[in-house]
XYZ file of C-alpha atoms in Angstrom:
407
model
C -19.754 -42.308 -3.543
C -20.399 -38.924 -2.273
C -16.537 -36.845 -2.363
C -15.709 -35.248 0.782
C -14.778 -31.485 -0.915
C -18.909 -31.855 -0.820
C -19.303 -33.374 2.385
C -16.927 -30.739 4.079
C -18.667 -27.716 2.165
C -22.152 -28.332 3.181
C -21.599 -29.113 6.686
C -19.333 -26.508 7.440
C -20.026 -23.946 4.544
C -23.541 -23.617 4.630
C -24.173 -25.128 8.428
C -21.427 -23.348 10.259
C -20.620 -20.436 7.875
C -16.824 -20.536 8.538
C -15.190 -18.609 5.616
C -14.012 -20.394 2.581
C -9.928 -19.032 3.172
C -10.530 -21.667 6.555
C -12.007 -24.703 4.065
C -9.007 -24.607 2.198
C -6.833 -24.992 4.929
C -8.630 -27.712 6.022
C -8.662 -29.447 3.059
C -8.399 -33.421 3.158
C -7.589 -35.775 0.837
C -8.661 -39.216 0.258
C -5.854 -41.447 1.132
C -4.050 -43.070 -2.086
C -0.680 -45.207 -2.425
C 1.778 -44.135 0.027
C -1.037 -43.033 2.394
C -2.865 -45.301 5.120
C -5.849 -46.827 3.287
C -9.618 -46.003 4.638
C -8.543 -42.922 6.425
C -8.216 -38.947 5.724
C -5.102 -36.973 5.550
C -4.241 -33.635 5.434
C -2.834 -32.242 2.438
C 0.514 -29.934 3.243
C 1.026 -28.521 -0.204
C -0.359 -25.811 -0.195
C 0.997 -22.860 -2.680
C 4.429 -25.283 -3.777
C 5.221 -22.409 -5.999
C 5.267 -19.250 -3.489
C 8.994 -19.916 -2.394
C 12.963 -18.541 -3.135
C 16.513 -19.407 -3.327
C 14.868 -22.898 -4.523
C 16.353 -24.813 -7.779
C 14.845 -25.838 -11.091
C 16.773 -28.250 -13.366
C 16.199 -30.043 -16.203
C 17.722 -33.602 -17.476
C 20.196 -33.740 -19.843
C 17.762 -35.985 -21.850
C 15.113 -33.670 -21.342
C 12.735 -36.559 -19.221
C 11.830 -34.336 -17.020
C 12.696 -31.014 -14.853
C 12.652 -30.817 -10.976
C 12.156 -28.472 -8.989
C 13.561 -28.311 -5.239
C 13.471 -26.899 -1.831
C 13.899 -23.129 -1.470
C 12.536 -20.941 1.451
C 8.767 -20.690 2.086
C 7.155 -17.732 3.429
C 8.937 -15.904 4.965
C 12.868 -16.087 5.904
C 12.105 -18.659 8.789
C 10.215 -21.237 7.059
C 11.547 -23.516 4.354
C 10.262 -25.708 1.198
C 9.294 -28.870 2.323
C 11.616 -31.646 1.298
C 8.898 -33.266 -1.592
C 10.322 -33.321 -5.318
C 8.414 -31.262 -8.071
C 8.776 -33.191 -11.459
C 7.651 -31.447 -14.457
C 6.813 -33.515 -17.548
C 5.791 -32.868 -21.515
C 4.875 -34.538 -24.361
C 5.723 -34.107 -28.128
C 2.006 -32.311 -27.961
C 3.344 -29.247 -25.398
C 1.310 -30.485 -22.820
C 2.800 -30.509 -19.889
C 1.681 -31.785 -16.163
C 3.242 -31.418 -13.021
C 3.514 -33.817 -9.918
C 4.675 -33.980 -6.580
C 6.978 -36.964 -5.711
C 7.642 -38.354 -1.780
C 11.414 -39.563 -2.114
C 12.221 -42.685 -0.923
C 14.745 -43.334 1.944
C 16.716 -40.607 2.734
C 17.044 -37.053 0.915
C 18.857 -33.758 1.493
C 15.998 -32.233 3.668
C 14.778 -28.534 3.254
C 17.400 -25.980 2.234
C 17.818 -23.240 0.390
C 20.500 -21.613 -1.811
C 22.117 -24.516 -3.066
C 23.186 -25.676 -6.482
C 21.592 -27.811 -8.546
C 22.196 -29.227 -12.516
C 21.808 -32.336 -14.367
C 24.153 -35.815 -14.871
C 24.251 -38.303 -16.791
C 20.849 -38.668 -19.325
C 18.199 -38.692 -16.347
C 19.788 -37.340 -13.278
C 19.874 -34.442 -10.703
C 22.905 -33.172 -8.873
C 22.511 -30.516 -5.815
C 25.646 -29.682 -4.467
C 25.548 -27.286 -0.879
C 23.182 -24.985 0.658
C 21.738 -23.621 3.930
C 19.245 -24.782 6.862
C 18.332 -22.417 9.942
C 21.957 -20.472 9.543
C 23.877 -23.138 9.164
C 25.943 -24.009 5.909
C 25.936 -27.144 4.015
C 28.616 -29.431 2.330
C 26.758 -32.602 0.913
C 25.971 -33.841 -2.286
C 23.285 -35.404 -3.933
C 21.715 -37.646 -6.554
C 18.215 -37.445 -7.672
C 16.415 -40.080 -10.294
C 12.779 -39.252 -10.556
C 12.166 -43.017 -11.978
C 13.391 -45.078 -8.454
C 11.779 -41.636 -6.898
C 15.302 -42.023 -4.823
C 17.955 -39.552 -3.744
C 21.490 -40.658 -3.267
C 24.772 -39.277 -1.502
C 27.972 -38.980 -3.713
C 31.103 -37.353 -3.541
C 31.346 -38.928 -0.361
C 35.205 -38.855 -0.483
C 35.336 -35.077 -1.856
C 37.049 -32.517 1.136
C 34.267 -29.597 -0.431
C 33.989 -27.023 2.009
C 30.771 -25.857 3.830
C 29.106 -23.563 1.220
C 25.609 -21.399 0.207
C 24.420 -19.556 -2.894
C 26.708 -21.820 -4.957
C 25.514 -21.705 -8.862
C 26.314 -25.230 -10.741
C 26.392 -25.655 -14.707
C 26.822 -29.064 -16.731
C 30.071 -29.134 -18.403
C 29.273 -32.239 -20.137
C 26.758 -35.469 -19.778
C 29.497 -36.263 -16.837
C 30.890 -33.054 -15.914
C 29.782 -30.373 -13.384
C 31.292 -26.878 -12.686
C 30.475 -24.755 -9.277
C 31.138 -21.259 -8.982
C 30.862 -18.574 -6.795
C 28.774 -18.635 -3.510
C 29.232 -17.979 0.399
C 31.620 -20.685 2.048
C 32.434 -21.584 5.569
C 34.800 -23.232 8.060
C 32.047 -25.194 9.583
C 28.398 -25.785 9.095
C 27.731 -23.575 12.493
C 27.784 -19.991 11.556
C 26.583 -16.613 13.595
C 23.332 -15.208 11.426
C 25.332 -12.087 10.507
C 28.029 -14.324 9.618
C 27.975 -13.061 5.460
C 31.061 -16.042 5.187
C 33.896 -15.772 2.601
C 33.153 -14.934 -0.975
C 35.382 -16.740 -2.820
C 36.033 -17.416 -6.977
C 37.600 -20.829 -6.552
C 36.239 -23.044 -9.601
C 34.918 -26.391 -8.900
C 35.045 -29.514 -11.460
C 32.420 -32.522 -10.190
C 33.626 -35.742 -12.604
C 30.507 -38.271 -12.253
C 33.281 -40.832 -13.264
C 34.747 -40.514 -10.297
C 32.264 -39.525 -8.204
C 34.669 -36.619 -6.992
C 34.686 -32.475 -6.779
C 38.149 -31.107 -7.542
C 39.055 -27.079 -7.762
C 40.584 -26.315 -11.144
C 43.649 -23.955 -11.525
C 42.451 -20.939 -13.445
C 44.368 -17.980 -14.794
C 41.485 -15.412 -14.928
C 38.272 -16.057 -13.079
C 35.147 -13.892 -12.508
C 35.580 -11.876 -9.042
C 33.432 -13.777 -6.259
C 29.913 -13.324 -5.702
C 26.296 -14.301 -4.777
C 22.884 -14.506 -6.716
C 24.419 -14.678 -9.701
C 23.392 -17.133 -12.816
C 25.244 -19.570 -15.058
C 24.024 -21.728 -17.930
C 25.173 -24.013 -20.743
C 25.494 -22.553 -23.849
C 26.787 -23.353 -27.155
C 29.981 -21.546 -26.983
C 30.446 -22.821 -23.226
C 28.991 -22.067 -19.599
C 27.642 -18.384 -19.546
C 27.934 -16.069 -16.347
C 26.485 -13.165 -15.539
C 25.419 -10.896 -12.725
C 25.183 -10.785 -9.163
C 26.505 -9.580 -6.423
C 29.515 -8.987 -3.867
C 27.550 -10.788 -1.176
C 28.554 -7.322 1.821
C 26.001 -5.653 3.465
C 25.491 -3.004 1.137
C 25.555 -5.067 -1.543
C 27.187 -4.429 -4.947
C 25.371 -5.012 -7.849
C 27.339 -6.418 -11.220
C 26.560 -6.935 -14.643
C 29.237 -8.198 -16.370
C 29.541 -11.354 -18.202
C 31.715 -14.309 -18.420
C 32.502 -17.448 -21.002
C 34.015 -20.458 -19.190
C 35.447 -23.256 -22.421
C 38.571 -25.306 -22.489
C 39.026 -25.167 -18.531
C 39.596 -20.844 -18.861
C 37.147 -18.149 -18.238
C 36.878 -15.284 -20.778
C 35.207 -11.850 -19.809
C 32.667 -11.001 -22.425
C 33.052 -7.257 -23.724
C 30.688 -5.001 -23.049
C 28.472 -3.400 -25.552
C 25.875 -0.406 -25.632
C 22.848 -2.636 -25.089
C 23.089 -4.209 -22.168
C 21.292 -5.323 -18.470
C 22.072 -3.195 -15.628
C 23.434 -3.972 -12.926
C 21.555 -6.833 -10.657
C 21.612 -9.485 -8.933
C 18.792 -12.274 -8.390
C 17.761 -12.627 -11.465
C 16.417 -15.945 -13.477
C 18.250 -16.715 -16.211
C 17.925 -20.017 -18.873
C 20.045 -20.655 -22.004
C 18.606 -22.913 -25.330
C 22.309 -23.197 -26.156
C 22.216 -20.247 -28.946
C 19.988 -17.775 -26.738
C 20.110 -16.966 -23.368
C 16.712 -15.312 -21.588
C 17.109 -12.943 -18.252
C 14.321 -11.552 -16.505
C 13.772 -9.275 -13.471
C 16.149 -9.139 -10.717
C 17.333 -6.445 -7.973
C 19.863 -3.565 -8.360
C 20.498 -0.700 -6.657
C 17.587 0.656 -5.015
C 15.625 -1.019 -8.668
C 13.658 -3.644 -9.146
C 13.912 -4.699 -12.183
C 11.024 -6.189 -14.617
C 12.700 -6.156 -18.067
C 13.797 -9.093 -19.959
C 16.502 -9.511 -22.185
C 18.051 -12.003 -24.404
C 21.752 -12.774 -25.171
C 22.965 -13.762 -29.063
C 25.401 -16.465 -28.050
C 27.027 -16.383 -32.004
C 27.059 -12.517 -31.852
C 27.601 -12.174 -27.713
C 25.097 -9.509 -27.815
C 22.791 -8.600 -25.168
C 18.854 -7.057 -26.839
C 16.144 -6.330 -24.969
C 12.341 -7.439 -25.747
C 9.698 -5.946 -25.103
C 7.621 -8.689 -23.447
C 3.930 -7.161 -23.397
C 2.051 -8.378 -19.709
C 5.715 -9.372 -17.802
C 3.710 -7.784 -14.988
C 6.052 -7.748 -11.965
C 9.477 -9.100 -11.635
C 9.982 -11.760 -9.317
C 13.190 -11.996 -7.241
C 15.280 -15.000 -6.094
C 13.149 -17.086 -8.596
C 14.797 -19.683 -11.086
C 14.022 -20.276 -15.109
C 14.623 -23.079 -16.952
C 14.518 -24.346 -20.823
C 12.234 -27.549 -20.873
C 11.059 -29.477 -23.514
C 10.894 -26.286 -25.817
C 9.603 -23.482 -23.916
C 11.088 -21.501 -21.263
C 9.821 -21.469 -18.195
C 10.264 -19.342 -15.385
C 9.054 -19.751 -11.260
C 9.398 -17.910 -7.832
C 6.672 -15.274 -5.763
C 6.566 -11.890 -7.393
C 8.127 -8.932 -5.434
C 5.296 -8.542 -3.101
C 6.359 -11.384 -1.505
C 7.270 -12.068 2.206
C 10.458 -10.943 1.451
C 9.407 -7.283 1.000
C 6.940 -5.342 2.280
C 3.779 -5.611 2.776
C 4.246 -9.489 3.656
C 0.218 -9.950 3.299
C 1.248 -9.279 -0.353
C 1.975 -12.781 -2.131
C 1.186 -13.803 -5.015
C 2.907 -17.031 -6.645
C 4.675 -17.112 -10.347
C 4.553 -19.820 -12.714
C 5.038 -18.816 -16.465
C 6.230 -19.562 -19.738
C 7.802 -17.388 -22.370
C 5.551 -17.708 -25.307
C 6.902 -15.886 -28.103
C 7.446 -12.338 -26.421
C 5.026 -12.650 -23.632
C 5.009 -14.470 -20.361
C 1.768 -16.442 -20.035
C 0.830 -17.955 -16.681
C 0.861 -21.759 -16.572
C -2.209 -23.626 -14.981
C -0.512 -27.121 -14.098
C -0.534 -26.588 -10.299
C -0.746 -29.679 -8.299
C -4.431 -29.163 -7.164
C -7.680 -26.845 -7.641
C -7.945 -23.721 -5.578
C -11.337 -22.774 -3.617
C -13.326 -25.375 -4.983
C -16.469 -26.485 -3.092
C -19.925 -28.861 -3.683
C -17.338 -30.498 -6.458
C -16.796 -34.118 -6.887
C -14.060 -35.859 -6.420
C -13.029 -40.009 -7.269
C -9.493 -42.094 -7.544
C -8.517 -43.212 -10.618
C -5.251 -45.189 -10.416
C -2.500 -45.718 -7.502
C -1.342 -41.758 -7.666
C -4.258 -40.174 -9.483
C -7.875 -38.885 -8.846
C -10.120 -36.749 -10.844
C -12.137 -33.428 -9.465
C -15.328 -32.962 -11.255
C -17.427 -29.512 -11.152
C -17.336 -27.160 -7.775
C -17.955 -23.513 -6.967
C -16.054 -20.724 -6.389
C -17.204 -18.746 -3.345
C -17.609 -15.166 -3.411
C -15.873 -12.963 -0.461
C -14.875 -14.409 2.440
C -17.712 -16.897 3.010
C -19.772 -19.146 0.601
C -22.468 -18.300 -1.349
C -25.525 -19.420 -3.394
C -23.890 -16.973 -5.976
C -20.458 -18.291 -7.455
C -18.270 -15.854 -9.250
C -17.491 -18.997 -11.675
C -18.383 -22.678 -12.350
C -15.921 -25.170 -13.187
């Protein structure tokens, strides 16, 4: 069997001498389960890491993570609507794949919220499409590869940059965000920040506000996580055109929010930030404040509530609107870096995917397929797998006889 990566390359690389940025986008790839058999297909996944305002979640029995939707590149385009799932072993191995859901799904968005039910589940709650706002909810179980509505008999109102916490195995809280009469807003429609909090119960498949006596101001691009001592707030911002930054932080137990004091070592403040909590530590990185961009990354003493900065030797830059998560053991953190589309200059992007490895963020090679490979081999394996053996690099914009590396 001769693979087509070395079909395509000599006849166009060598014959035609159209530069190797064009191969790659007109990759193919061999049709496997879920494709038509005996014919090629183009492969639309290009760079499933370059996005924002996506979510990453992990189960509650740690069988995976997914990641989801987001916008793509640049504030026009959006995710497409495939599933990331992210799976380890005892080992620390860990391999990511792309999943088509089956049936229906919630579609592209962005700035929704997202956290886990039950043992193997994934809830996303709200969001945003083309200006307008969303109100649905959603199920996700990566073994029927199936999303599902609930809450179907909730009144939740039409909401964006919502941030969603487990509570419990069966318990969600929502808090903060952008909400909305109707899904149809103006684009300089900024909506109504409120600081209503919102209790999902699985049980009943229903969303319910709670009655609070203090709550955290409302806000946008903030971050909340589990911890041990109970959900764990922090940041963001008041969501106005010249935006105001906050740093302060917030414990929500027993159905009440507590305001943590603030000590002398603490993040500025920012909003935008990732953030992921272990349950005793919580880990913040980057972020935007006032006129900063911020690289620095800090972690939070749950026991102590105690904020300590590390130093974490090649962060490199800071990415904005990305999302961390704990997974297996490691912390792991996603998004484009802040010379993305969403800044100047937008030829400027350059995809994150890292874990925290003691104190330094080390890039993580799991993507979903090899980049600028040509004359390699490629055969299927099983009913979602194939294997890509050997291939050059090209030099420059067009292929040479003189690789900068051999895989």
């Amino acid at each position: 069997l001769v693979s087509p990566g070395v079909v395509c390359g000599r006849l166009t690389a060598r014959t035609m001498g159209v530069p190797t940025k064009v191969l790659a986008l007109l990759c193919l790839l061999w049709s496997a389960e879920g494709y038509r058999l005996n014919q090629w297909e183009k492969f639309n996944y290009s760079d499933p890491f370059g996005r924002a305002y996506f979510n990453f979640a992990s189960t509650n029995d740690g069988s995976y993570a997914l990641i989801y939707g987001g916008m793509g590149g640049s504030t026009t385009t959006y995710a497409k609507p495939y599933c990331m799932v992210l799976k380890g072993n005892a080992e620390g191995n860990y391999s990511l794949r792309i999943q088509e859901p089956q049936g229906v799904s919630p579609g592209s968005r962005f700035a929704f919220g997202m956290a886990p039910v039950r043992n193997d589940e994934i809830l996303l709650v709200g969001g945003s499409i083309e200006f307008r706002y969303l109100n649905g909810t959603w199920i996700y179980n990566a073994k029927n590869k199936a999303w599902r509505r609930a809450a179907l008999g909730s009144s939740m109102p039409y909401m964006k940059y919502v941030e969603v916490a487990k509570l419990n195995h069966t318990h969600l809280l929502l808090f903060g965000g952008s909400y909305a009469l109707s899904s149809k807003t103006h684009p300089k429609d900024e909506g109504d920040y409120r600081n209503t909090t919102w209790v999902y119960d699985y049980n009943v498949d229903a969303w319910a506000p709670l009655d609070v006596a203090v709550s955290p101001p409302g806000r946008k691009d903030h971050c909340i996580v589990p911890t041990d001592r109970g959900l764990f707030l922090f940041g963001g911002n008041d969501g106005k055109r010249n935006a105001e930054h906050m740093n302060d932080a917030w414990l929500f137990s027993g159905n009440a929010w507590q305001q943590v004091p603030q000590q002398k070592s603490w993040p500025s403040k920012r909003s935008s930030m990732s953030m992921a909590s272990n349950g005793t530590h919580v880990i913040l990185n980057g972020g935007k404040g006032d006129g900063t961009d911020f690289i620095d990354t800090w972690v939070f003493t749950v026991s102590a509530l105690s904020w300590n900065r590390i130093s974490t030797g090649n962060v490199g830059e800071s990415i904005e609107k990305g999302r961390m998560n704990f997974f297996g053991s490691n912390f792991f953190r996603m998004g484009v870096n802040l010379r993305s589309p969403f800044r100047s200059p937008s030829s400027e992007i350059k995809s994150v995917f890292v874990k925290l490895v003691g104190n330094e963020w080390k890039a993580m090679d799991i993507g979903p397929e090899p980049s600028g490979l040509t004359f390699h081999a490629m055969a299927r394996i099983d009913d979602d797998s194939v294997v890509a053996i050997g291939g050059l690099k090209g030099v420059g914009e067009t292929l040479t006889d003189a690789p900068d590396r051999n895989y």
